[in-house]
Coordinates of C-alpha atoms in Angstrom, one line a residue:
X12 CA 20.5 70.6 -21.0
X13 CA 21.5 70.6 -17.5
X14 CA 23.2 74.2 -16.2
X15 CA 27.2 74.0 -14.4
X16 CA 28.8 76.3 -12.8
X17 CA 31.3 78.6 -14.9
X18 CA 34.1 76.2 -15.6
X19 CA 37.7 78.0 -16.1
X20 CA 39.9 77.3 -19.2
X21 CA 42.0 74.4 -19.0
X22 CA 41.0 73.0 -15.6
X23 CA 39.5 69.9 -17.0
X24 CA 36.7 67.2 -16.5
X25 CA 35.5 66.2 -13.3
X26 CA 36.1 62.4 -12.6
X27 CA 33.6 60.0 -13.6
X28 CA 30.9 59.2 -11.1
X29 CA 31.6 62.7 -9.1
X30 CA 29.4 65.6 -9.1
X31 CA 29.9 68.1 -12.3
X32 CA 30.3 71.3 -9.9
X33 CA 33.0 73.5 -10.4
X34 CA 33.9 75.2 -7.0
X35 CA 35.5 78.4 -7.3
X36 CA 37.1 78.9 -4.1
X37 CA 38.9 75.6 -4.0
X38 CA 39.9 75.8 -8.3
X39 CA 38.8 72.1 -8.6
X40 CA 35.6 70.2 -9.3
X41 CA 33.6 69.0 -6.4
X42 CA 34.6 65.4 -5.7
X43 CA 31.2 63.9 -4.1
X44 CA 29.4 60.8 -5.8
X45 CA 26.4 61.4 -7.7
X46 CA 23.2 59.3 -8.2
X47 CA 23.2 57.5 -11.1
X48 CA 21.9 59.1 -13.9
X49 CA 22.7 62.8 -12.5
X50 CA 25.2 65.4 -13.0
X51 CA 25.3 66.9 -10.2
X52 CA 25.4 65.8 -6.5
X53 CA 22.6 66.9 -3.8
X54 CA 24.4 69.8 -2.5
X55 CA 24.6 71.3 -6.0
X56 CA 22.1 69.9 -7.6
X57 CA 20.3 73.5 -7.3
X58 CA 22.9 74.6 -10.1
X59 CA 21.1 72.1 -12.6
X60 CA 17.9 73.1 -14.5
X61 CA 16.8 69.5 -14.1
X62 CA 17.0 70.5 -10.4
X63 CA 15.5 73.5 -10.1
X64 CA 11.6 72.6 -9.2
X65 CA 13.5 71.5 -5.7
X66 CA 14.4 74.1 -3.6
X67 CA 17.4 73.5 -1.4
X68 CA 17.4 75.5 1.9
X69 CA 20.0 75.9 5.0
X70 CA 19.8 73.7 7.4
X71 CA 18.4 75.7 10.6
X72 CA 20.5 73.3 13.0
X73 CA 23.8 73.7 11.0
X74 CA 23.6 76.5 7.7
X75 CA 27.1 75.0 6.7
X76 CA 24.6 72.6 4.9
X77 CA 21.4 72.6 3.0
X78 CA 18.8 70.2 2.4
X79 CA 15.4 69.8 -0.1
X80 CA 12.4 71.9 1.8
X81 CA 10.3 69.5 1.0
X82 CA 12.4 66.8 3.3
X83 CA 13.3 69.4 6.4
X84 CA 11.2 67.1 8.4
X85 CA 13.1 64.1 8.0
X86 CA 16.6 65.3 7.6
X87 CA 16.0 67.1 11.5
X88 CA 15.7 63.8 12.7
X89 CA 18.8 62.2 11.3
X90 CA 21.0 65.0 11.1
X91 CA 24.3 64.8 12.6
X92 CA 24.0 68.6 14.3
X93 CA 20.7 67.2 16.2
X94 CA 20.9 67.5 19.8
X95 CA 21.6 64.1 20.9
X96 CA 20.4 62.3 24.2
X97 CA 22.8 63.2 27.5
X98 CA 24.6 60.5 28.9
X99 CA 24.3 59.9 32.6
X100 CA 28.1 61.3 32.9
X101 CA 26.5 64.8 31.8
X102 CA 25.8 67.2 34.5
X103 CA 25.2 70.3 33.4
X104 CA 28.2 72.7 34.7
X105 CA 29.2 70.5 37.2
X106 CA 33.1 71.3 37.6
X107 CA 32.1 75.3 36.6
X108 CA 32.7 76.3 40.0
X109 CA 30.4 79.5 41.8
X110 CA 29.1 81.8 39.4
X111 CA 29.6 85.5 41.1
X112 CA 28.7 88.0 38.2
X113 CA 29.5 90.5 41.2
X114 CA 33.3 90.0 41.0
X115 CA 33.8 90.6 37.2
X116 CA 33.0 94.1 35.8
X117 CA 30.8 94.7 32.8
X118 CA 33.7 95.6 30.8
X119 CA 37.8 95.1 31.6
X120 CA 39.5 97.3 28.0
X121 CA 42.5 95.6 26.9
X122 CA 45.9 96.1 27.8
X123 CA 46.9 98.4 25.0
X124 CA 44.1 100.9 26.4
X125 CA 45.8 100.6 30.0
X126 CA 47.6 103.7 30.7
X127 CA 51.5 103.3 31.9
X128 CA 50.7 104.5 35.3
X129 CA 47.5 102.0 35.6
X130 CA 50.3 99.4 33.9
X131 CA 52.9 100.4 36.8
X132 CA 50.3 99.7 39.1
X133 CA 49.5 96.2 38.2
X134 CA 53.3 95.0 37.8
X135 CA 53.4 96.1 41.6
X136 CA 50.8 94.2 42.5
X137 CA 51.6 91.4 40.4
X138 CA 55.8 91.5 42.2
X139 CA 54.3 91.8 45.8
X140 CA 51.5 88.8 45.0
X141 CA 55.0 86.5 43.7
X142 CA 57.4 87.5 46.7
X143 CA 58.7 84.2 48.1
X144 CA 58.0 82.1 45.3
X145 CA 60.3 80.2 43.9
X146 CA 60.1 81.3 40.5
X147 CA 63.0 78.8 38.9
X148 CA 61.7 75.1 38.9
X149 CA 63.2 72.0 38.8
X150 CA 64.1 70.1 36.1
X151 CA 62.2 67.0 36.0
X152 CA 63.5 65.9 32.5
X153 CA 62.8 62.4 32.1
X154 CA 62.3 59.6 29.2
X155 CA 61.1 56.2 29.0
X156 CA 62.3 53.0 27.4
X157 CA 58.5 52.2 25.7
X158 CA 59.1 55.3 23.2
X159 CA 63.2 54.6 22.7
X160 CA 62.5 52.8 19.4
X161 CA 60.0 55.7 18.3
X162 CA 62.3 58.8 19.5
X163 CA 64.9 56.8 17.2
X164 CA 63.0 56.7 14.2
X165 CA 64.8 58.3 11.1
X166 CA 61.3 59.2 9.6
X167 CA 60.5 61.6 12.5
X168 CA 60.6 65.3 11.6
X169 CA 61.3 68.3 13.9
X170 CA 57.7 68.5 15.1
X171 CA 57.2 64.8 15.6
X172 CA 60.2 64.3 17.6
X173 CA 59.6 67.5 20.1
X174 CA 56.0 65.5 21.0
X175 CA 57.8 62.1 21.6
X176 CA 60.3 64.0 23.9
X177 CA 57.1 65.0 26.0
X178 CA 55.8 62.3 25.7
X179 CA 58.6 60.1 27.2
X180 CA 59.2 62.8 30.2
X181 CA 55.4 62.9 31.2
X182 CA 55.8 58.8 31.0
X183 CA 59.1 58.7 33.0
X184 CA 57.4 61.4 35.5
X185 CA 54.5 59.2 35.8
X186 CA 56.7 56.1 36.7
X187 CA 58.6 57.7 39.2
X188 CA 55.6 59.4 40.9
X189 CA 55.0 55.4 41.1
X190 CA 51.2 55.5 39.5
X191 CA 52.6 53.4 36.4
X192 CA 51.2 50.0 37.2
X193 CA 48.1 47.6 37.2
X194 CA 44.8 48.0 38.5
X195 CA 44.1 51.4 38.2
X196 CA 42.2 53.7 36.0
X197 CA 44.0 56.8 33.7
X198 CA 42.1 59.4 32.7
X199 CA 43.5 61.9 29.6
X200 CA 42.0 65.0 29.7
X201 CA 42.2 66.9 26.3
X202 CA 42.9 63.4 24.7
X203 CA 43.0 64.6 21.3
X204 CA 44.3 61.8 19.5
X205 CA 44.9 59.9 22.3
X206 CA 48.4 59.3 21.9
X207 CA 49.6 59.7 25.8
X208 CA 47.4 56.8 26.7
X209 CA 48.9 54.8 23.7
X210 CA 52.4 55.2 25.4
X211 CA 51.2 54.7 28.9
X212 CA 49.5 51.7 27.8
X213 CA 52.4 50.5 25.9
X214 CA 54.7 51.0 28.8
X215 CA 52.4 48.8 31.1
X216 CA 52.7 46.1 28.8
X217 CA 50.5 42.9 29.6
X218 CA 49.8 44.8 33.4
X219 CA 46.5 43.4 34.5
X220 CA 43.1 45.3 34.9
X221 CA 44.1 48.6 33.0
X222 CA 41.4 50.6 32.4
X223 CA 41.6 53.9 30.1
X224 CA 39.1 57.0 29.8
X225 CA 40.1 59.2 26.9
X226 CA 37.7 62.6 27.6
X227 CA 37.7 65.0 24.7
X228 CA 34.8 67.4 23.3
X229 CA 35.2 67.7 19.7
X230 CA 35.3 65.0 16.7
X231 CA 38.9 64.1 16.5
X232 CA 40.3 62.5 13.5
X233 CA 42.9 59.9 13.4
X234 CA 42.8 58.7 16.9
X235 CA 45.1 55.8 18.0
X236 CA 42.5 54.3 20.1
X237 CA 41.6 51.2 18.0
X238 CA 45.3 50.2 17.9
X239 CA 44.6 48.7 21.2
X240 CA 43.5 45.2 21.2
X241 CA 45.0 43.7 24.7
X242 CA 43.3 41.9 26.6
X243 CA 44.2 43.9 30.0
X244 CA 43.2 46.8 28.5
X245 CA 40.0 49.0 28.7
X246 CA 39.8 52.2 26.1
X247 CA 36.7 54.2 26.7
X248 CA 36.5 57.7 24.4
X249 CA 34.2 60.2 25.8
X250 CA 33.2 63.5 23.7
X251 CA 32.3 65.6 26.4
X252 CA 33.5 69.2 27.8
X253 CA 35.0 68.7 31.3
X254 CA 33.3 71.2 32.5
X255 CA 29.6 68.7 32.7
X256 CA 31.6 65.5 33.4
X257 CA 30.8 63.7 36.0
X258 CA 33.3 60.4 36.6
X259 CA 31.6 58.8 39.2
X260 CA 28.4 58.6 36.9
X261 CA 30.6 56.2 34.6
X262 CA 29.7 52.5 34.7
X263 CA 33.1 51.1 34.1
X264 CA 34.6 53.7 37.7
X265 CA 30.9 52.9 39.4
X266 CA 31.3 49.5 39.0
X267 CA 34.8 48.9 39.6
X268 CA 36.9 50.6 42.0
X269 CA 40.0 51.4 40.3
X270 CA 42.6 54.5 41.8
X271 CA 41.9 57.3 38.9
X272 CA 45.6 58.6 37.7
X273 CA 44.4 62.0 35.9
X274 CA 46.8 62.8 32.9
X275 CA 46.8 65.6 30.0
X276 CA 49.1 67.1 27.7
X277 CA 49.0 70.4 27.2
X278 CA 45.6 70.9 29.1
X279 CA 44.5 74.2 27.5
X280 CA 44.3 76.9 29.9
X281 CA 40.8 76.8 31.9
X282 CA 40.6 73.2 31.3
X283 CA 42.9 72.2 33.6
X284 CA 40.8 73.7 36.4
X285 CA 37.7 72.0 35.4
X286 CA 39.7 68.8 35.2
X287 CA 41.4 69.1 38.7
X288 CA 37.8 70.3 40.1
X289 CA 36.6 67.3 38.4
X290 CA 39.1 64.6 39.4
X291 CA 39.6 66.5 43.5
X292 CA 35.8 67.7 44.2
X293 CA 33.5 65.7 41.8
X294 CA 34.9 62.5 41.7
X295 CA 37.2 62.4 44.8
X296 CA 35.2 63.9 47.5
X297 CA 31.6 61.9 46.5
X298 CA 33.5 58.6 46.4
X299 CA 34.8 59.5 50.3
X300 CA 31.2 60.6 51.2
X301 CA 30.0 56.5 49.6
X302 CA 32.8 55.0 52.1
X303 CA 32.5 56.3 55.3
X304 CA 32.0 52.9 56.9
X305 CA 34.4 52.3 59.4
X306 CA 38.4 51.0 57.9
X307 CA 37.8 47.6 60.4
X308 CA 34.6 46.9 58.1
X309 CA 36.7 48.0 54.9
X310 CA 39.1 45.5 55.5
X311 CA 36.8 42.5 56.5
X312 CA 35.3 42.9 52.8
X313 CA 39.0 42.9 51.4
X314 CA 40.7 40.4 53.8
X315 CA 39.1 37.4 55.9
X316 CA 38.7 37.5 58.8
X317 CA 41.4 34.8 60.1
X318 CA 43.9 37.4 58.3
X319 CA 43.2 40.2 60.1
X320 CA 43.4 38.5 63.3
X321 CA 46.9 37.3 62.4
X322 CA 47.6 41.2 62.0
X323 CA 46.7 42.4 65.2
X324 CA 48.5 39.3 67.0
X325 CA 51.3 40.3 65.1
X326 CA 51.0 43.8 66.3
X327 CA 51.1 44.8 62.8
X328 CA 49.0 47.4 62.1
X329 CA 50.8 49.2 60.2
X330 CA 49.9 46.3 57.5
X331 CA 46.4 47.2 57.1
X332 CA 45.3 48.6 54.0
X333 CA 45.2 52.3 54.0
X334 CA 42.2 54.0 53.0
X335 CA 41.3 53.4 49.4
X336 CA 42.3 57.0 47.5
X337 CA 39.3 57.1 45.2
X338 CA 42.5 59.9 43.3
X339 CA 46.0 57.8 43.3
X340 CA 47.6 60.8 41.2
X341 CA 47.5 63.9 39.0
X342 CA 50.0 64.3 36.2
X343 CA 49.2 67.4 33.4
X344 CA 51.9 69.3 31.2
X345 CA 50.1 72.7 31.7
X346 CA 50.0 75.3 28.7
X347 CA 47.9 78.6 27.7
X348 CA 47.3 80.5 30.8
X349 CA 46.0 83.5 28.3
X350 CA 43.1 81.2 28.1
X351 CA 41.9 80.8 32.1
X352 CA 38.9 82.2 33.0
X353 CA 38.2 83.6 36.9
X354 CA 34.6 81.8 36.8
X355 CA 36.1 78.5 36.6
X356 CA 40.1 79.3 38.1
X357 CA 40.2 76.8 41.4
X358 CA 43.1 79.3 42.8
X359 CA 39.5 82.2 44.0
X360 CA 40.7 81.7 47.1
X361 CA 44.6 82.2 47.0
X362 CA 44.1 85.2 45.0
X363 CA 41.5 86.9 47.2
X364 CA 44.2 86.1 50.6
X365 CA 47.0 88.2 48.3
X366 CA 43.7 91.2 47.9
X367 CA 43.3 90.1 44.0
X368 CA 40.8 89.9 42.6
X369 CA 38.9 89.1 39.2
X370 CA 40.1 92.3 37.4
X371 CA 43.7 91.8 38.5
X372 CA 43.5 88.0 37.3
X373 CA 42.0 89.2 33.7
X374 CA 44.9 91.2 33.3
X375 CA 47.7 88.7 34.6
X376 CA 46.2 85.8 32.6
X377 CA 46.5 88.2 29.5
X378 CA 50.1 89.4 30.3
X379 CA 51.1 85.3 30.9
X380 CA 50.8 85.3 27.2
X381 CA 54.1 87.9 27.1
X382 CA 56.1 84.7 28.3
X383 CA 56.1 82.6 25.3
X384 CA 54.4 85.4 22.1
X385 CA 55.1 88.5 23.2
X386 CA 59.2 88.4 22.2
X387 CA 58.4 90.6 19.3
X388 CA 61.1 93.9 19.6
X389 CA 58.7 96.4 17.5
X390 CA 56.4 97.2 15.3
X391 CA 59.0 96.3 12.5
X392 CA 59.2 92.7 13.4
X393 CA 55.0 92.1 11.7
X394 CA 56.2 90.7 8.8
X395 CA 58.0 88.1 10.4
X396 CA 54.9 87.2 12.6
X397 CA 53.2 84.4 10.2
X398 CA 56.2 82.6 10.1
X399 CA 56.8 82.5 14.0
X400 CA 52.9 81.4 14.2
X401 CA 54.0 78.2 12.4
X402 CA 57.0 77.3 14.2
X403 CA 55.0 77.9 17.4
X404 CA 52.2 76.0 16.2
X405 CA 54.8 72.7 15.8
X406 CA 55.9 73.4 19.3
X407 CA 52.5 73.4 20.6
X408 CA 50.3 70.1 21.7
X409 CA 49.2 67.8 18.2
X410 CA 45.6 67.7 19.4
X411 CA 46.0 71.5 20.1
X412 CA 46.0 73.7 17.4
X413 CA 47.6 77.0 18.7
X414 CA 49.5 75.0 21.4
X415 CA 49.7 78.2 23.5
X416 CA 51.6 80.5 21.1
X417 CA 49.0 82.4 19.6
X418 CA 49.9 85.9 19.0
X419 CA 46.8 87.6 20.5
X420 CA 45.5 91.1 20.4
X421 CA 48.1 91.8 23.6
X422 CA 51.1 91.0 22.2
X423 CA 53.9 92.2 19.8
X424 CA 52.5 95.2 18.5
X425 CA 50.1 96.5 21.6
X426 CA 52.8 95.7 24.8
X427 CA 53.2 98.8 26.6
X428 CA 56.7 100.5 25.6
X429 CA 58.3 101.4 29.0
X430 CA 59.4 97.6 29.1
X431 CA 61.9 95.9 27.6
X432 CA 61.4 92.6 25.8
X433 CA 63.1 90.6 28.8
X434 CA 61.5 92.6 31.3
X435 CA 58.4 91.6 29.3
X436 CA 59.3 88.0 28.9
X437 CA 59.7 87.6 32.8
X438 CA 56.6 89.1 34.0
X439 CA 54.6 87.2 31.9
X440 CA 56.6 84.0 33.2
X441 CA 55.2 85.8 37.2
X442 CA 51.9 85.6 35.9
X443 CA 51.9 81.7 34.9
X444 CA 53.7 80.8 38.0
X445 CA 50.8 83.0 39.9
X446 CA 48.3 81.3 38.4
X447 CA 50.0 78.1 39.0
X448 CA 50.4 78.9 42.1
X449 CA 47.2 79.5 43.1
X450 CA 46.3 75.5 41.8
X451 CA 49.3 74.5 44.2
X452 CA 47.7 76.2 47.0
X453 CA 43.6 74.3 45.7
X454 CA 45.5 70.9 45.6
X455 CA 47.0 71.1 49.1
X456 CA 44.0 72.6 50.7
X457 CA 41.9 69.3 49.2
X458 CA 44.1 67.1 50.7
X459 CA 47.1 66.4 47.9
X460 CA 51.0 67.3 47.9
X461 CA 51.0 69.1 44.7
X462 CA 54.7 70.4 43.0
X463 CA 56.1 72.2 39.6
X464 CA 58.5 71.2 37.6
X465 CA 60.1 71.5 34.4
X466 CA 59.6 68.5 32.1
X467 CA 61.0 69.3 28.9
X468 CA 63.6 71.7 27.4
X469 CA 62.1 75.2 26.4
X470 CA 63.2 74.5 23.0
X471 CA 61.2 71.4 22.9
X472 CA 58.4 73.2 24.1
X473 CA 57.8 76.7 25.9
X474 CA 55.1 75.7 27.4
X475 CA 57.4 73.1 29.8
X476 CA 56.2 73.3 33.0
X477 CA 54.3 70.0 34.5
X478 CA 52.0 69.8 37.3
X479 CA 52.0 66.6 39.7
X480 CA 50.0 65.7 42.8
X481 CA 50.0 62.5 44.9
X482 CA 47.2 62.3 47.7
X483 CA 49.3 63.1 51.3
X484 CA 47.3 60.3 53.2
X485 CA 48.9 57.5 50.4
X486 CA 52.4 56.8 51.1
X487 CA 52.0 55.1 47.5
X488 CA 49.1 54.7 44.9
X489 CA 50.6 51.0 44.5
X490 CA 49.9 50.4 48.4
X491 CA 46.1 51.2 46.8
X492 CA 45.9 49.2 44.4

C-alpha cells in the first residue's frame, strides 16, 4: 500500500484527481493533478512506496524544485530557471556607469555604530552641501479626465484610490509638459503591471502611431497589457534589468524613429539612474552620433524640395524642423533613495564639486530613509511597527512591494538620540532632495531642463516628489513629432 504523509485529524480528503500529500506547513493537501492511476503527484511522489526505486533530486539550476535523477539530463534543457538566449537589447552593464572600487571603502558600519560626534559631522556636511536649495517644491498636483470614471468608482478601497490619484497627476503632468500625443514612443520603466501605460494609452485615445515599451525584470502577474487591442497602439513587454538595456538595439525604435517619452512610477531608488543613463547617454547620445548629417539634408528627406524653397523665399526659417530629439521627455514619480547605490548614482560629479564623496553618499542615502520610516519616537513604539509596515506598504507603488517604507536596520530603534523625531524627519527629507539634486545637475549638463515638484498629497503617498525633463533645444516634443 502506497505511504502519505501524516494526515492530521479532521482535516479531510484531498480532492479527487489532486495529489494525496498532506503539506504541513500550509495545513491543507497539496492541490497538483496526478497521473492517472497515482496517488501522489511528481513532486511527492518520493513519499509513496510505489515511488521509491526513483530518486528525486534538487534541481542544481533552481533547488526550490526537484526532478527524477534518472531525467536531470532532459529536465536542464526545458527548465524554466535555464539561462535563456540574450536578446540583442542586452548589453551587459551598459547604463552601470564607471566602476571605481577606489572610492568605496571595504567596509562603511551602519549608522547605529556612528558615534554622535562622527553623526554631528556628517549633518554638517550634509546642511553646507543643501545651502541654497530650495528645499519646499511646488505643487504640481494634477488629474486627468481618462481616469475620472475610475477615481469615481464606489468599489475602490483606500489603497486603490491613492494609486489612481497618482496616476491621474503623473497623466495631467505628462499633458501639460505637452509629450501626450501621437507619434511618439513611451517607455515605463519599472512597469510592473503596466497600468501607467494603460492610462496614458487610454488618454491618447485613437492618436495615431503610439508605440509602448513596458521594461520590467521579474515575472509579473496580472499585467494589463493584453487589454489593449487598438489599432494605433504598439505594446512591447521587455523582462530585462535596466541596467543591460540598450533601446536603440530594439527593432521597433531602430526602425522607426519615434521621440522616446520615459515614464515610471515609483522608480525604485538606483533604478532611476540606470533609466535616465539609459534614456540621456545610451539611447540619446548614439542616436545624435547616427544623424550628424547636416539639418539642410535632414529636411530634404522630410520635405521636398519645392517646399523648402518656398521657406527660404519666405524668409521663414524659423519654420524648419528643429532637430529631431531622439528624447522628447522624461517623466518619473521618484521613491526609495535608501536604495541608490554610488556605482550607478549619475549625480558622481555634483557630489565630488560639494567635496563628497562615496562614504558621505552611503550614509545620506541611508538617513533619506529617516524622511518617510524613521517617525518612530522610541523604543516603545516596536509593537506598533507591523502594523505601520502595512499601511506603508498600501501607500507604496502596486508593482512595488515595500513602496519605499521599509523600516530598515537605520530606523526606529537604531536613530541616533541627540535628535528629535522632526529634526530627524527633515534631514532625511535634505538627503532625498541631495540626491535629487545631484540628477538635476546630470540632466542639465546632458543637455535637458530638468525640475522637482510635488505631484501628489503626502497622504496619498510620501514618496510625492516627481521628476520631469524636456530637452532645452525643443521648444516642444510636438514640434518633433
Amino acid at each position: 500500500m502506497a505511504a502519505s504523509a501524516p494526515t492530521p485529524h479532521g482535516t479531510g480528503f484531498p480532492a479527487e484527481g489532486r495529489c494525496g500529500y498532506y503539506v504541513e506547513k500550509k495545513k491543507r493537501f497539496c492541490r497538483m493533478v496526478v497521473a492517472a492511476g497515482k496517488r501522489f503527484c511528481g513532486e511527492h511522489a518520493g513519499a509513496a512506496e510505489e515511488e521509491n526505486a526513483r530518486k528525486r533530486i534538487l534541481c542544481p539550476l533552481d533547488p526550490k524544485h526537484t526532478v527524477y535523477e534518472d531525467q536531470l539530463a532532459k529536465h536542464l534543457k526545458k527548465c524554466n530557471s535555464r539561462e535563456k538566449p540574450k536578446p540583442d537589447f542586452f548589453i551587459q552593464d551598459i547604463n552601470a556607469g564607471l566602476k571605481d572600487e577606489t572610492e568605496i571603502p571595504e567596509q562603511l558600519v551602519p549608522i547605529s555604530f556612528l558615534s554622535e560626534e562622527q553623526m554631528e559631522n556628517l549633518i554638517k556636511k550634509l546642511r553646507k552641501a543643501s545651502e541654497g536649495l530650495n528645499s519646499t517644491l511646488k505643487d504640481q498636483i494634477m488629474s486627468h479626465p481618462a481616469l475620472h470614471d475610475a477615481l469615481n468608482d464606489p468599489k475602490n478601497g483606500d489603497s486603490a484610490t491613492k494609486h489612481l490619484k497618482q496616476q491621474a497627476s503623473i497623466l495631467g503632468n505628462i499633458e501639460k509638459l505637452k509629450l501626450l500625443g501621437p507619434r511618439r514612443c513611451f517607455v515605463e520603466f519599472g512597469a510592473g503591471k503596466g497600468k501607467l501605460s494603460h492610462w496614458v494609452d487610454i488618454a491618447l485615445k485613437d492618436a495615431e502611431k503610439v508605440h509602448f515599451i513596458l521594461v520590467e525584470k521579474v515575472t509579473t502577474r496580472f499585467k494589463v497589457d493584453g487589454k489593449h487591442r487598438k489599432k494605433n497602439s504598439v505594446f512591447e513587454r521587455l523582462q530585462i534589468d535596466i541596467q543591460h538595456l540598450c533601446l536603440n538595439k530594439i527593432p521597433l525604435l531602430s526602425k522607426e524613429k519615434l521621440p522616446v517619452v520615459g515614464i515610471g512610477k515609483h522608480l525604485c531608488g538606483v533604478a532611476t539612474d540606470l533609466a535616465l543613463r539609459c534614456l540621456v547617454e545610451t539611447y540619446a547620445a548614439s542616436c545624435e552620433e547616427r544623424n550628424e548629417e547636416p539639418l539642410a539634408k535632414r529636411v530634404k528627406n522630410d520635405k521636398t524640395e519645392k517646399e523648402i524653397n518656398t521657406l527660404a523665399k519666405e524668409g521663414n526659417e524659423k519654420n524648419i524642423p528643429e532637430k529631431w530629439t531622439p528624447v522628447a521627455g522624461i517623466v518619473i514619480a521618484l521613491c526609495c533613495h535608501h536604495r541608490c547605490d554610488w556605482r550607478h548614482y549619475v549625480g558622481k560629479e555634483y557630489f565630488r564639486a560639494l567635496g563628497l564623496g562615496a562614504v558621505e553618499f552611503h550614509y545620506f542615502q541611508r538617513m533619506s530613509s529617516w524622511a518617510t520610516c524613521g517617525m518612530q519616537k522610541t523604543s516603545l513604539e516596536a509593537s506598533n511597527i507591523s502594523t505601520k509596515r502595512k499601511d506603508k506598504q498600501n501607500d507604496g507603488s502596486e508593482e512595488h512591494d515595500d513602496g519605499g517604507y521599509r523600516i530598515t536596520d537605520d530606523s526606529a530603534e537604531s536613530l541616533p538620540g541627540f535628535l528629535t523625531v522632526e529634526e530627524k524627519k527633515k534631514i532625511g527629507h535634505l538627503c532625498k532632495l541631495l540626491i535629487d539634486q545631484g540628477r538635476i545637475n546630470y540632466l542639465q549638463q546632458k543637455g535637458f531642463n530638468p525640475a522637482l515638484q510635488y505631484y501628489t498629497d503626502p497622504l496619498v503617498s510620501l514618496e510625492n516628489v516627481l521628476l520631469t525633463a524636456l530637452p532645452n533645444h525643443s521648444s516642444s516634443p510636438e514640434t518633433t513629432a
